[in-house]
Coordinates of C-alpha atoms in Angstrom, one line a residue:
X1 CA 33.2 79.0 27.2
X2 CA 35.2 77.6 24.0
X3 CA 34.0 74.2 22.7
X4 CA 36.8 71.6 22.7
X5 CA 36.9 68.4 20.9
X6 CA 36.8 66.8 24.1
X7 CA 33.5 68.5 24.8
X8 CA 31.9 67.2 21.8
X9 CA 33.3 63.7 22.5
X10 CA 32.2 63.4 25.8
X11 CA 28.7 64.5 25.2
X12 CA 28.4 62.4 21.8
X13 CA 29.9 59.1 22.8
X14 CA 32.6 59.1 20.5
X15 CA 36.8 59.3 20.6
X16 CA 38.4 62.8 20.1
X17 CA 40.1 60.9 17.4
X18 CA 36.6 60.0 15.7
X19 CA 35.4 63.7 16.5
X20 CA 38.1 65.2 15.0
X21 CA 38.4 63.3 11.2
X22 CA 34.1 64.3 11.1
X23 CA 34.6 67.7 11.5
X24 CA 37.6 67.9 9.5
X25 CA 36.2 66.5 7.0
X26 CA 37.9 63.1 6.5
X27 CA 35.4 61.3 7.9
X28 CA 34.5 59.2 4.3
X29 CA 38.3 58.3 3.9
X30 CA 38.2 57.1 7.5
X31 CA 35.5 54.8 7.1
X32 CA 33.1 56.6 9.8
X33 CA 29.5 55.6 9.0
X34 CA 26.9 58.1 8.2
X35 CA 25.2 57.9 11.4
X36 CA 27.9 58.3 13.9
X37 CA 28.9 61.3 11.3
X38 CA 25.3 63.0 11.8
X39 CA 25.2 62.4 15.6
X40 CA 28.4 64.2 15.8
X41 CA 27.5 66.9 13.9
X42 CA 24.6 67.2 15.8
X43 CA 26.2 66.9 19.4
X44 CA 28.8 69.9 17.8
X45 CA 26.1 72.2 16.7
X46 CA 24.0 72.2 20.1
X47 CA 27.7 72.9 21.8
X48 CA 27.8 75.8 19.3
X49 CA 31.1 74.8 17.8
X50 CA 32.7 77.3 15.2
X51 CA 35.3 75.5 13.1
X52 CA 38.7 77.4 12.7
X53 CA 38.7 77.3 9.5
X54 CA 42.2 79.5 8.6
X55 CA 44.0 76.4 10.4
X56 CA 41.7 74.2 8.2
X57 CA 42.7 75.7 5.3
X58 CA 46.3 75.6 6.5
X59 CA 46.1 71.5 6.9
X60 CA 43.9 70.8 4.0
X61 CA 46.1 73.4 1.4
X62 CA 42.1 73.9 0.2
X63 CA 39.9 77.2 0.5
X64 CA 36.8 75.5 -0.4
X65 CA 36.7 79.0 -2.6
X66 CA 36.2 78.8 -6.0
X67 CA 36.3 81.6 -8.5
X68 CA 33.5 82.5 -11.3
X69 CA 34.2 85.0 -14.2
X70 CA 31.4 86.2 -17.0
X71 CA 31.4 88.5 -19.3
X72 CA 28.9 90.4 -18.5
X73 CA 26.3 89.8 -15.1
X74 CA 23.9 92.5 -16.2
X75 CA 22.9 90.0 -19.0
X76 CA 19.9 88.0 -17.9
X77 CA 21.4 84.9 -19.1
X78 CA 24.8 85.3 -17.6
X79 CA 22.8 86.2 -14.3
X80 CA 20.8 82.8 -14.1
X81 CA 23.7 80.6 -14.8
X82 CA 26.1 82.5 -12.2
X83 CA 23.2 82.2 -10.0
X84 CA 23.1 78.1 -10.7
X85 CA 26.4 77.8 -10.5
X86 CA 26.9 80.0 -6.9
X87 CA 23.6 77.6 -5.6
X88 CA 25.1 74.2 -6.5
X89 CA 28.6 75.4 -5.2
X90 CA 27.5 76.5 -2.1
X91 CA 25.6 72.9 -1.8
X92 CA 29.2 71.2 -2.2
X93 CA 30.5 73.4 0.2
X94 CA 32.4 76.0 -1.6
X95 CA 31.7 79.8 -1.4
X96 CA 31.9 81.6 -5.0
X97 CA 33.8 85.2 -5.7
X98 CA 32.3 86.4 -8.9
X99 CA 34.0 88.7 -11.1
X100 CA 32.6 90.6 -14.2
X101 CA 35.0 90.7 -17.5
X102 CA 33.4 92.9 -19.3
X103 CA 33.9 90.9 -22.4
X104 CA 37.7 92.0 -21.7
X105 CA 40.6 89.5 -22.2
X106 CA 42.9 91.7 -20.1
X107 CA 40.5 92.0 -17.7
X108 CA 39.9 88.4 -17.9
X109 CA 43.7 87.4 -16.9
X110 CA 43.8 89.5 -14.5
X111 CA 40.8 88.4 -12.8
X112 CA 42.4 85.4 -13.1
X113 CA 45.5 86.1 -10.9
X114 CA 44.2 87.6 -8.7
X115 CA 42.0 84.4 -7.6
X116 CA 45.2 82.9 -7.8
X117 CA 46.4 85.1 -5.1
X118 CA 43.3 84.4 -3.0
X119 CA 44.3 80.9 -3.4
X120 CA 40.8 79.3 -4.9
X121 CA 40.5 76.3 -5.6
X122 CA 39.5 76.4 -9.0
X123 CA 37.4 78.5 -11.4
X124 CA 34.7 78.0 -14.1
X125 CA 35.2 80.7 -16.9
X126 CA 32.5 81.9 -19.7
X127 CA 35.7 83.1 -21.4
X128 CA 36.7 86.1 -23.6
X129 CA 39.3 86.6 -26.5
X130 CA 40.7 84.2 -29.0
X131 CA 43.5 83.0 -27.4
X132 CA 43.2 80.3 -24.7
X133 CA 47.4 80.1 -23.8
X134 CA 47.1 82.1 -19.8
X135 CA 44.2 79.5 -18.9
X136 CA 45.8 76.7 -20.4
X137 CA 48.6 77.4 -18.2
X138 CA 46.7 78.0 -15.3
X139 CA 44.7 75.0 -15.9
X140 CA 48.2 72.9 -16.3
X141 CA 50.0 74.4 -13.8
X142 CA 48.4 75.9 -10.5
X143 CA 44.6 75.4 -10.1
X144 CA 41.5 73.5 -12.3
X145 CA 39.6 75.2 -14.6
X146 CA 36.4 74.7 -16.4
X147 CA 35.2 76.5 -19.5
X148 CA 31.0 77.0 -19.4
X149 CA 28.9 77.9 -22.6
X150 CA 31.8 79.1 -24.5
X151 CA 35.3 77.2 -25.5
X152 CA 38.5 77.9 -27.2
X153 CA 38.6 76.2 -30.4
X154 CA 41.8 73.9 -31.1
X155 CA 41.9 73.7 -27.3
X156 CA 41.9 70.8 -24.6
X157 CA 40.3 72.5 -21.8
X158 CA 37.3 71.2 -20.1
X159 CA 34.2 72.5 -21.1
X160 CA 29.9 72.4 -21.1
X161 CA 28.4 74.4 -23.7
X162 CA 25.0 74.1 -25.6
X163 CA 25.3 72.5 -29.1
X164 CA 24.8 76.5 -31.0
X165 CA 24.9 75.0 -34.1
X166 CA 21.8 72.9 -33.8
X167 CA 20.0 75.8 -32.1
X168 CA 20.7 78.3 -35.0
X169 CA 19.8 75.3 -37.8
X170 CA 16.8 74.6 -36.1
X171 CA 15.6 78.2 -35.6
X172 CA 16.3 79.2 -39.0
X173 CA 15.1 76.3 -40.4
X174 CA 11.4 76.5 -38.7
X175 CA 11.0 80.2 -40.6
X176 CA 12.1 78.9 -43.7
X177 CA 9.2 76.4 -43.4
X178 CA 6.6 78.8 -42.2
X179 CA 7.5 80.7 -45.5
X180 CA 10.4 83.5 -44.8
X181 CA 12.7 83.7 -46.9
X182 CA 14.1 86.8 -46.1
X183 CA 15.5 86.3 -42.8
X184 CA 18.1 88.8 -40.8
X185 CA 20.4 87.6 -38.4
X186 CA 21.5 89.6 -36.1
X187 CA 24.6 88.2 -33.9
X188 CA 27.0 89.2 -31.2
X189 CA 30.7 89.1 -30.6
X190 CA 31.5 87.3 -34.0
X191 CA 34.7 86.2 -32.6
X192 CA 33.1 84.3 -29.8
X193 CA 32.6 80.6 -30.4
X194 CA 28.5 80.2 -29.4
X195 CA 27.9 83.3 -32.1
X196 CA 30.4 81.6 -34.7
X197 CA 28.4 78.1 -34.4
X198 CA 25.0 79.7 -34.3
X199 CA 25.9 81.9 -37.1
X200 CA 27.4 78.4 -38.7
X201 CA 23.5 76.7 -38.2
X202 CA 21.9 79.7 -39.8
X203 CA 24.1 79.6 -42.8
X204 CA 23.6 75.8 -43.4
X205 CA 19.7 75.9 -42.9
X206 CA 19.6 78.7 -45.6
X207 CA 22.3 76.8 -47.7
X208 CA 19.9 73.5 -47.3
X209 CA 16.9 75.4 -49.0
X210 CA 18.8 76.9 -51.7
X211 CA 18.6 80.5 -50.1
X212 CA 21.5 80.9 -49.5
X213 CA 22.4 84.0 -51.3
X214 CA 19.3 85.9 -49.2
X215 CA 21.3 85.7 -46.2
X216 CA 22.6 88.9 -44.1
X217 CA 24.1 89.0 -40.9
X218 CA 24.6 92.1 -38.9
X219 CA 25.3 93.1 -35.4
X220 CA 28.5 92.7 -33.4
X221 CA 27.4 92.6 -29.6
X222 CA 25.1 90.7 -27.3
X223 CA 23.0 93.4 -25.7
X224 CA 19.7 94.9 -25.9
X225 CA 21.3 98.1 -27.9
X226 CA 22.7 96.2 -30.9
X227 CA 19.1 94.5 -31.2
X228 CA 17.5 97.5 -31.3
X229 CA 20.2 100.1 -33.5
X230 CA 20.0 97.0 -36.1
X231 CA 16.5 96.5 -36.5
X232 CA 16.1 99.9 -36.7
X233 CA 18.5 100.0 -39.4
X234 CA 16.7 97.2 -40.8
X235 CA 13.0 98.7 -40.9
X236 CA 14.3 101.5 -42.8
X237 CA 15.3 99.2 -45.8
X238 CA 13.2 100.0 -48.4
X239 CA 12.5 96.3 -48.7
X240 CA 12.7 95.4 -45.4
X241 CA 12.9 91.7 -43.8
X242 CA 10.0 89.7 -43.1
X243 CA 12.1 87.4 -39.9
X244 CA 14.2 88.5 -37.6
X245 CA 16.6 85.7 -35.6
X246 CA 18.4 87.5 -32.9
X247 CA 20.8 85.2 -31.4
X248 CA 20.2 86.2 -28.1
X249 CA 17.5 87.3 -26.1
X250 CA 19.1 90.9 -25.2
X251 CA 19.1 91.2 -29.0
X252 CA 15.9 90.0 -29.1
X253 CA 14.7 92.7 -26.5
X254 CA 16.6 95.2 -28.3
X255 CA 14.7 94.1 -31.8
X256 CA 11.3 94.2 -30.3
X257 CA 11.5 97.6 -28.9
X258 CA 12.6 99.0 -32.4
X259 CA 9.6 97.0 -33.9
X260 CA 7.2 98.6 -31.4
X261 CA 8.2 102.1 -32.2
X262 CA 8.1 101.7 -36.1
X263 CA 4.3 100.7 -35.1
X264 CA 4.7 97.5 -36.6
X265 CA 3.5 94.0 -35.1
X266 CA 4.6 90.8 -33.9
X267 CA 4.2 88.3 -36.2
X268 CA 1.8 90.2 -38.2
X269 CA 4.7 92.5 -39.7
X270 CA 7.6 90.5 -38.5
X271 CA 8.3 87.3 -37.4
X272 CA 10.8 86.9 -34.3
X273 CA 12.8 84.1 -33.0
X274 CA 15.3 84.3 -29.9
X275 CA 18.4 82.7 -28.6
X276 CA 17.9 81.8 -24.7
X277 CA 15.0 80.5 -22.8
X278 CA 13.9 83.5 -20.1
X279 CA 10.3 83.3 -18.8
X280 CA 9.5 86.8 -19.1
X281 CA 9.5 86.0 -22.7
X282 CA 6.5 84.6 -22.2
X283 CA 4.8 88.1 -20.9
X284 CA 5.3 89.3 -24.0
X285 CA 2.2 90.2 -26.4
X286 CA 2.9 87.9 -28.2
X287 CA 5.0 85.5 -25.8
X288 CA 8.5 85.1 -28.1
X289 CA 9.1 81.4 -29.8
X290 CA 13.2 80.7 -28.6
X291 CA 15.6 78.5 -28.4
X292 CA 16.6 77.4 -24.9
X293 CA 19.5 76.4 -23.6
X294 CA 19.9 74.1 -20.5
X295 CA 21.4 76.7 -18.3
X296 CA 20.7 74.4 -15.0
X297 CA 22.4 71.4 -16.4
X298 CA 25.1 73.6 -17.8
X299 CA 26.0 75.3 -14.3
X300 CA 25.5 72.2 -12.1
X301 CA 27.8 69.8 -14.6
X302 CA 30.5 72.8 -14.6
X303 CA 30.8 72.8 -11.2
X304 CA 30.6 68.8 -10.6
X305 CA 33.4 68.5 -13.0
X306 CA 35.6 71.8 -11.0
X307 CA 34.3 69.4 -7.6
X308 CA 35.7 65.8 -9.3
X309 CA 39.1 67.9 -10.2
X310 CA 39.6 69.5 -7.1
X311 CA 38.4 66.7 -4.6
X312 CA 40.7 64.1 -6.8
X313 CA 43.9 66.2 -7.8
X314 CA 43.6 65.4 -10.9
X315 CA 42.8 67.1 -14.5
X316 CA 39.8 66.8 -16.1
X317 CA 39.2 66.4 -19.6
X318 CA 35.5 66.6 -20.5
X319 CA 34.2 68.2 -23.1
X320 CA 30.6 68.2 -23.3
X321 CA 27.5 69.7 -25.5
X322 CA 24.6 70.0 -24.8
X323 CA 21.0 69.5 -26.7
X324 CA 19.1 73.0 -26.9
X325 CA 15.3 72.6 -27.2
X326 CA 13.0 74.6 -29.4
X327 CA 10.5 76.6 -27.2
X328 CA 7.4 77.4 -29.2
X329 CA 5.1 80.3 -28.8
X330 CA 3.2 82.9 -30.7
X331 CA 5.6 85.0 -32.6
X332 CA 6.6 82.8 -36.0
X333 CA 3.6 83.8 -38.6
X334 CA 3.6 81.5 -41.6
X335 CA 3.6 83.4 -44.8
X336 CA 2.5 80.2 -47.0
X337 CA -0.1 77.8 -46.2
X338 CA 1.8 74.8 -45.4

């Protein structure tokens, strides 16, 4: 037998009127306390009421579907702030379609459009490429979006990223105090904005202590095979480095499986530090000093500013950064007493 909003009013008390702003969701602009809202909730689940939510959609114009797109979902970090992002959106009420870039611009746009066909509500983007002009447009013209740990310089899209630059400093910057002066960075993506500010804190630490001609960067990818072709590259120097920062913790992986197979030691041989806070760092012998970023406070803010845009219908213009914290562990060995 099909549940009716008469049904539910008579067996909660309350006008089909009353009944019907609840459960569609207009209950707050209505004025409708918050118990009469729960007891008519209640009185619809134990009649086993199944909104139709096609003809919601159809009244509201809203999918309560947003879109997510990273770069890359195999990367541990990019999996624990998809999965933030997918739990808080779900608590608001919106189911997520996630779609993997691949660190591809014209995979990224097209992505992209096709959410746009789907009609979601908005999207939050770790985006790709140097040139923000298709989201911008999006953003301006059809649905919100909100940029998460990476931003388009020059550019007035939303975003909430971790301040890279103070990360990098402060990384750099607590080798160069335990002694090392010969320290390797090796980066990702260089055109990317996080790898260009962390890349931009490394330089300046070096540049503060009057090292900075000892600098090198290599690498060009954030994944655990750049970390470990590079340090392999690396241990084959005839003078070889005595501090590795890998700036981020696939690189870092990659790095300490090279330094493992040369039969060299953590921090005996080498001193590491790490971009990204993952526990399994930790189960590491030794556990792996980082630098963490707030990925839960990252996600959850994204999605409360894609929530603010989409519930108010209007643009938001945030632009936020975020403190990193350093994580201290065993893998720094000072080469001076200090």
């Amino acid at each position: 037998m099909k549940t009716t909003l008469s049904t539910i009013a008579e067996n909660s008390g309350f006008s089909k009127s009353t009944v019907s702003r609840v459960l569609n969701g207009t209950a707050d602009s209505s004025r409708i306390s918050q118990d009469t809202i729960n007891k008519i909730k209640k009185a619809a689940e134990e009649c086993g009421y199944t909104p139709n939510l096609i003809a919601k959609n159809l009244r509201t114009n809203k999918t309560h579907t947003i879109g997510l797109l990273v770069p890359s979902i195999s990367n541990p970090y990019f999996a624990d702030i998809t999965s933030v992002i997918i739990s808080e959106a779900r608590r608001l009420g919106y189911t997520t379609i996630v779609t993997d870039t691949m660190e591809d611009e014209k995979v990224q746009n097209t992505s992209i459009s096709t959410l746009l066909s789907r009609r979601v509500d908005g999207v939050i983007i770790v985006p790709c490429g140097n040139d923000p002009t298709f989201l911008e447009q999006t953003n301006n013209r059809y649905i919100p979006i909100i940029l998460v740990d990476r931003y388009y310089e020059n550019s007035k899209l939303p975003y909430v990223v971790t301040n890279n630059y103070q990360g990098a400093y402060n990384a750099t910057n607590l080798l160069i105090r335990n002694g090392h002066r010969d320290i390797v960075c090796i980066q990702g993506p260089p055109n990317t904005t996080p790898n260009k500010r962390r890349i931009d804190g490394y330089m300046h630490a070096l540049r503060d202590s009057g090292i900075e001609d000892r600098a090198q960067i290599v690498g060009n990818d954030f994944s655990i095979q750049n970390g470990y072709l590079e340090t392999k590259l690396l241990l084959n120097n005839h003078e070889r480095p005595t501090a590795i920062f890998a700036l981020s913790n696939t690189i870092g992986l990659g790095a300490i499986k090279a330094i493992r197979e040369a039969q060299l030691t953590i921090p005996d041989d080498m001193s590491l530090i790490s971009f990204d806070n993952n526990i399994y760092l930790d189960y590491f012998v030794p556990s792996i000093t980082r630098i963490g970023q707030m990925v839960d406070e990252m996600g959850k803010m994204a999605v409360k500013l894609l929530h603010d845009s989409i519930s108010n219908r209007r643009a938001v213009k945030s632009q936020i950064e975020l403190s990193p914290e350093m994580v201290m562990r065993d893998s720094v060995r000072p080469l001076i007493q200090q």
